[in-house]
Amino acid sequence: MNGHSGKILQLNLTSKEVSTIETKRYEQWVGGHGMGSAIFWDLVKDKAISGFDHRNVVTIMTSPLGGTLVPGAAARTEVQGIGIQSYPIEWFTRSNVGGRFGAMLKYAGWDGIVIEGKADKPVWVDVRNGKVKIRDANWLWGLDTWQAQQMIWNEVMKGSQFNDWMPIDETDETRRTTQRPAVLTIGPAGENLSRTACLIHDAGHASGQGGFGGVWGSKNLKAISVIGTGSIKIANPNALIESRLWAKKKYGYHVDQEFGTREPRIMFWEFPRNARLQACIGCHEGCSNRTSTGHGNESQCIETLIYSSFDREKHGGKQTAAAYIATDMLQKYGINACEIWRGLEYINELNKLGTLGKGKQIDCDLPFDKLGETEFAERFLHMIAYRDGIGDDLAEGFFRAAKKWNRLDEDLKTGLLRYPYWGIPEHGYDPRAEVSWGYGTILSDRDINSHDFNFLFWWPSSQIRSGKTPEPSAQWFTKIIAEKLVPYEGDPLMLDYSTDNIYSGRMARLVAWYLHYTRFWKQSALYCDYRWPDFVNINVSDGRGLTGEGEPRFLNAVTGKKYTFLDGMMLGRKIWNLDNAIWTLQGRHRDMVHFADYIYEVPFEKVDMDYYLPGRRNGEWDYICVNDRHLEKAKFEEFKTTYYNLEGWDPLTGWPTRNTLESLGLTDVADTLASYNKLGGLIP
Amino acid sequence: MLACSLVHEVKENLSLARIQVIQNSFEKFPNDITLSQCRQCVEPACLNACPTGALHVDSKHGNVRMIDPDKCIGCGSCVKACAYAPARAIWDFEDEHAQKCDLCADTPFWNEQGGPEGKQACVELCPVAALKFTKEIPKQEGDDGYNINLRGEGWKNLGFSVDSEKLSSDESTEKRIRRLPYAGRWERHSDLDSKEAKRKRERK
């Protein structure tokens, strides 16, 4: 397929064997998550192993769009395997990372990397076009992620000053580049097998959730470096460039139209003015920045949340450099920002309660009087990365730390520990309020982290907080969005977040759409979550965004195929079924698909502002306040039954059924589930 | 870079792009990026070094300095002669001839008129208006004529310094987050649904 490089790199760290998988063998999945799940399915015979097990396989997959001009799609790279973060089961999970790693991988001639086995001593992988070496990493082990990358740059490019053309291979002086190698690496947290460890690329691009940093650490894999000078073939270059200009002109993908609808920089700290937008390769907007101080380079979203509020609180409402520096340290140690964000909130509360602190029940020598200062952040992050003192507990993740401290049940009952699903930190969109996020998470393996519908909260809530009446109306937004919810299009009531509707079949269809769209278009075709979908767009006179038309238009320009938007949604459903088959073999049953107790027992309290979402009140659309709501456990049970039936899964177990799997072309998956006696029964 | 290789070569290849952008994630702004575009020199050393006339002044396309691949013998003299690093004349190792920026005068895979009188793919595609084509010959000595501040209202509206002097000295931050990241700017279109409602009323 055009857009593919044609080969997937297979690395066996145990035997040091380097081999190749033809991409064509997995072409039906297009790329990314679909390919990763299919390869994992084929290679990992016993799926009920720990993420630390040497038989665990980690896939790093690109898509046909990687390294191309497709807006908000060229950079994403999907990482999959059995994670080590979730609880009670270490689910087969995913994360993805931007920057330029995936694109460079394709320029080197590879559509993905499959990592098997475990090295007997630390190694790094040196990829220069088709030449791949598994090399000794003793000289890199112990370095932070930024140091390791720069050391590898210098090793690969032999002391180049990086301001001129450079050969990447001494045997061929003609193939030259001006680019630095793209490196994905772990820091000390990963080396020390922390479940909070992630993979870091460049200054602030991270594959965060899942604990893949610890998985790499367990495999003695420090880093993968890639540099390439090859080409990606495009089926219809004129269509691609014209489509990009179409998006720019019609939908405002340009600085003078402020990039369409949303604020480009996703940062929750104060915006440095003396800076530039920083974009992943090929992207039409930057969501982070590089600054004149060098602090906070490339970090965004939750990474910018971990310390900024503590910094302001400590300094009389004024933000200092401490917030930026703390985030830089997080990236250098290679620690998951979500864990630190919710985890630091948690132990701060325990400290205020007098339970955690020096000489307290949970003995911890962190200087809480310095919380908000750089000194505290350094001590806190260091102890996690190096398992120093109580950091040994925290490196297991704050959920497992609470369990060790015998606080888990109580703190999940009260909600003091904001880990509502699978031992994963709450992402900012509470399941009691924005139920689609919560359902999409508990029905999968990790926080869904797909921001499709969040603006339905941010926009009205921020307007109402400012004393304004939010317009356009809830009725208008839901109508426009509903038009794009193929194959369930045309039913705005799917977007009714009122309590009467949140357990309905319509909400089940919204969640199914959400999961299928995300699995294919965002995680397999690898359109960036931040930029896509584009449901509504202020640069278009009727407000309708390019989602539905844009996704297949760009994909077809690159591949020369004729995918429709619906084709992608159906592929998303197929991938979703394959994932559920893997989770089923890992031990999933509907009985364990539940939120933490506080989601059912404690009313949702607003954090910064009242939580408004579209919904109907007395039959009329409005933005309704969903503060003070909690979920009803029995009704959620009914919702699961509705959802499983919609997916064609066994409502008694939540397992896939033969009928459904065969209808999707997954007969072999059905046979395997049957052999484990884990095939769902017929739907009543 | 991606637009350049796409319209000229029908493929994406950073090494074949005739404009090079070199980045360092760990460097401070503005030194984190080096933008290296062909200057279309008044006295082009690359052209003077070409022994076959492959690299020529093309009168059909506004005197742009461009290469005729059929005449190129692969000596690499133009690449070596370029006074700038990285050299703006490049070696196309896939098709084995030298290549350089032609201001998109010859873009077989883009249905647009290029050259000095037309459009350049890099300029058209740049989402942040960081590139601009000019017919006025910039100051040739040093980099000042080429590294100029193009930041306009769009940048300002996003909370960035746009004033050239402040660009090198402003250490301030926006005192509050300008807009909530996922909220959008719907105030500009607050009448969208009321327009629709009005149309409906009119139809009735």
XYZ file of C-alpha atoms in Angstrom, chain A residues 7-246:
240
model
C 8.678 -3.775 6.323
C 8.266 -4.111 10.058
C 11.407 -4.467 12.141
C 11.409 -7.489 14.463
C 13.911 -7.481 17.316
C 14.528 -10.438 19.573
C 16.470 -9.042 22.496
C 17.140 -12.506 23.941
C 18.817 -13.926 20.855
C 19.856 -10.514 19.464
C 18.262 -11.588 16.203
C 17.063 -8.880 13.836
C 14.445 -9.927 11.313
C 11.691 -8.543 9.126
C 7.922 -8.916 8.897
C 6.350 -7.928 5.599
C 3.878 -5.110 6.263
C 1.618 -6.536 3.595
C 0.814 -9.461 5.890
C -1.005 -7.034 8.219
C -2.174 -4.528 5.613
C -5.886 -5.105 6.270
C -5.439 -3.269 9.597
C -3.955 -0.218 7.811
C -1.522 0.677 10.589
C -1.029 1.643 14.217
C -3.190 -0.062 16.780
C -4.875 -2.507 14.433
C -1.554 -3.815 13.230
C -0.115 -3.840 16.741
C -3.017 -5.842 18.158
C -2.874 -8.330 15.302
C 0.878 -8.836 15.672
C 0.545 -9.167 19.447
C -2.244 -11.706 18.936
C -0.034 -13.775 16.654
C 3.195 -13.594 18.643
C 2.105 -13.814 22.270
C 0.692 -17.261 22.802
C -0.008 -16.906 26.519
C -1.738 -13.573 26.925
C -2.231 -13.942 30.672
C 1.381 -13.145 31.488
C 2.711 -10.152 33.406
C 3.947 -7.102 31.572
C 7.341 -7.795 33.152
C 7.448 -11.286 31.630
C 10.162 -11.652 28.993
C 7.531 -13.154 26.675
C 5.662 -9.835 26.604
C 5.872 -8.234 23.172
C 5.908 -4.470 22.667
C 4.907 -3.085 19.272
C 5.621 0.418 18.034
C 3.587 1.060 14.914
C 3.200 3.906 12.439
C 0.539 4.343 9.755
C 0.471 5.195 6.052
C 0.013 8.817 7.101
C 3.224 8.869 9.143
C 5.851 11.257 7.828
C 3.491 12.838 5.300
C 1.798 16.196 4.900
C -1.525 15.016 6.334
C -2.409 17.608 8.988
C -2.238 16.342 12.553
C -1.332 12.791 11.595
C 2.264 12.515 10.422
C 3.812 12.026 13.824
C 1.697 9.714 15.944
C 3.192 6.354 16.778
C 1.238 3.681 18.639
C 2.897 1.717 21.445
C 1.226 -1.499 22.630
C 1.849 -4.526 24.765
C 0.952 -5.782 28.206
C 1.311 -2.820 30.511
C 2.285 -2.803 34.162
C 0.195 0.101 35.419
C -3.391 -1.162 35.553
C -5.007 -3.127 38.366
C -6.117 -5.835 39.175
C -4.940 -7.147 35.817
C -2.043 -5.740 33.852
C -4.082 -5.188 30.722
C -2.882 -5.351 27.162
C -2.810 -1.618 26.641
C -1.672 1.247 24.515
C -0.185 4.700 24.492
C 1.040 6.844 21.675
C 3.751 9.372 21.113
C 4.322 12.238 18.688
C 7.350 14.274 17.705
C 9.283 12.790 14.806
C 10.147 9.244 15.876
C 7.510 7.455 13.780
C 8.176 9.588 10.729
C 11.910 8.971 10.957
C 11.242 5.258 11.352
C 9.411 5.317 8.045
C 12.124 7.345 6.338
C 14.472 4.582 7.517
C 12.264 2.083 5.726
C 10.240 0.607 8.598
C 6.503 0.739 9.345
C 6.966 -0.418 12.899
C 9.067 -2.210 15.459
C 8.256 -5.429 17.297
C 10.259 -6.002 20.468
C 10.474 -9.529 21.837
C 12.441 -11.177 24.630
C 14.829 -9.701 27.157
C 18.459 -8.734 26.780
C 20.912 -10.199 29.275
C 22.468 -6.782 29.785
C 21.514 -3.195 28.874
C 21.235 -2.563 25.151
C 20.154 0.166 22.770
C 19.080 -0.252 19.182
C 20.787 1.688 16.415
C 18.691 1.939 13.231
C 20.200 3.662 10.190
C 18.007 3.008 7.199
C 18.058 -0.772 6.702
C 21.039 -1.331 8.974
C 20.018 -2.326 12.478
C 22.298 -3.135 15.382
C 21.481 -4.143 18.949
C 24.309 -2.488 20.832
C 25.706 -2.417 24.326
C 24.135 0.319 26.498
C 26.255 0.192 29.618
C 27.527 3.683 28.786
C 23.929 4.973 28.577
C 22.420 3.186 31.578
C 21.874 5.653 34.382
C 21.570 8.705 32.146
C 18.398 10.747 32.140
C 16.304 10.815 28.977
C 17.694 14.109 27.704
C 21.315 13.130 28.308
C 20.807 9.714 26.730
C 19.331 11.184 23.561
C 22.113 13.705 23.102
C 24.767 11.083 23.732
C 23.180 8.862 21.104
C 22.969 11.765 18.628
C 26.690 12.275 19.007
C 27.465 8.565 18.762
C 25.405 8.047 15.614
C 26.477 11.210 13.843
C 30.065 11.040 15.102
C 30.415 14.391 16.767
C 28.628 16.378 14.099
C 27.720 19.950 14.892
C 24.285 19.361 13.364
C 24.355 22.406 11.135
C 25.291 20.750 7.862
C 24.654 17.725 5.694
C 25.825 14.531 7.366
C 26.139 10.943 6.120
C 24.372 8.447 8.355
C 26.489 5.493 7.300
C 30.194 5.565 6.554
C 29.716 3.059 3.721
C 27.482 5.443 1.764
C 28.523 9.080 1.810
C 25.819 10.113 -0.650
C 22.797 9.494 1.586
C 22.894 12.499 3.811
C 20.654 14.307 6.215
C 20.591 17.499 8.238
C 18.395 15.887 10.879
C 19.228 14.535 14.288
C 18.416 10.880 14.949
C 15.003 10.379 16.547
C 15.424 8.573 19.839
C 12.844 6.929 22.082
C 14.329 6.224 25.469
C 13.701 5.452 29.110
C 15.101 7.347 32.050
C 16.057 6.213 35.549
C 12.399 5.466 36.387
C 12.245 2.888 33.616
C 15.600 1.412 34.508
C 14.343 0.939 38.049
C 11.224 -0.846 36.783
C 8.745 1.741 37.947
C 5.140 1.170 36.930
C 4.951 4.949 36.467
C 7.782 5.021 33.931
C 7.270 6.103 30.355
C 9.110 6.374 27.072
C 10.439 9.823 26.187
C 11.347 11.265 22.801
C 12.975 14.658 22.287
C 12.257 17.097 25.127
C 8.636 16.410 25.897
C 7.041 13.735 23.743
C 6.031 10.780 25.865
C 4.367 7.439 25.637
C 3.005 7.800 29.120
C 0.256 5.497 30.285
C 0.792 1.775 30.651
C 4.216 1.858 32.248
C 6.061 0.985 29.042
C 9.193 2.607 30.467
C 9.257 -0.097 33.142
C 8.558 -2.765 30.524
C 11.570 -1.598 28.508
C 13.607 -1.510 31.714
C 12.658 -5.124 32.414
C 13.876 -6.004 28.918
C 17.140 -4.134 29.537
C 16.269 -1.889 26.613
C 17.466 1.682 27.144
C 16.690 3.316 23.815
C 15.937 2.983 20.135
C 17.556 5.479 17.787
C 16.382 5.905 14.217
C 17.742 7.942 11.352
C 16.601 7.550 7.762
C 17.082 9.095 4.368
C 14.470 7.123 2.471
C 11.196 8.007 0.822
C 7.533 7.432 1.493
C 5.564 6.993 -1.706
C 2.353 8.976 -2.014
C -0.360 7.680 -4.340
C -1.754 11.058 -5.301
C 0.528 13.955 -4.328
C -1.633 16.565 -5.973
C -4.698 15.371 -4.046
C -2.696 15.422 -0.828
C -1.380 18.940 -1.232
C -4.731 20.228 -2.449
C -6.455 18.604 0.525
C -4.017 20.215 2.882
C -4.665 23.611 1.305
C -8.399 22.914 1.428
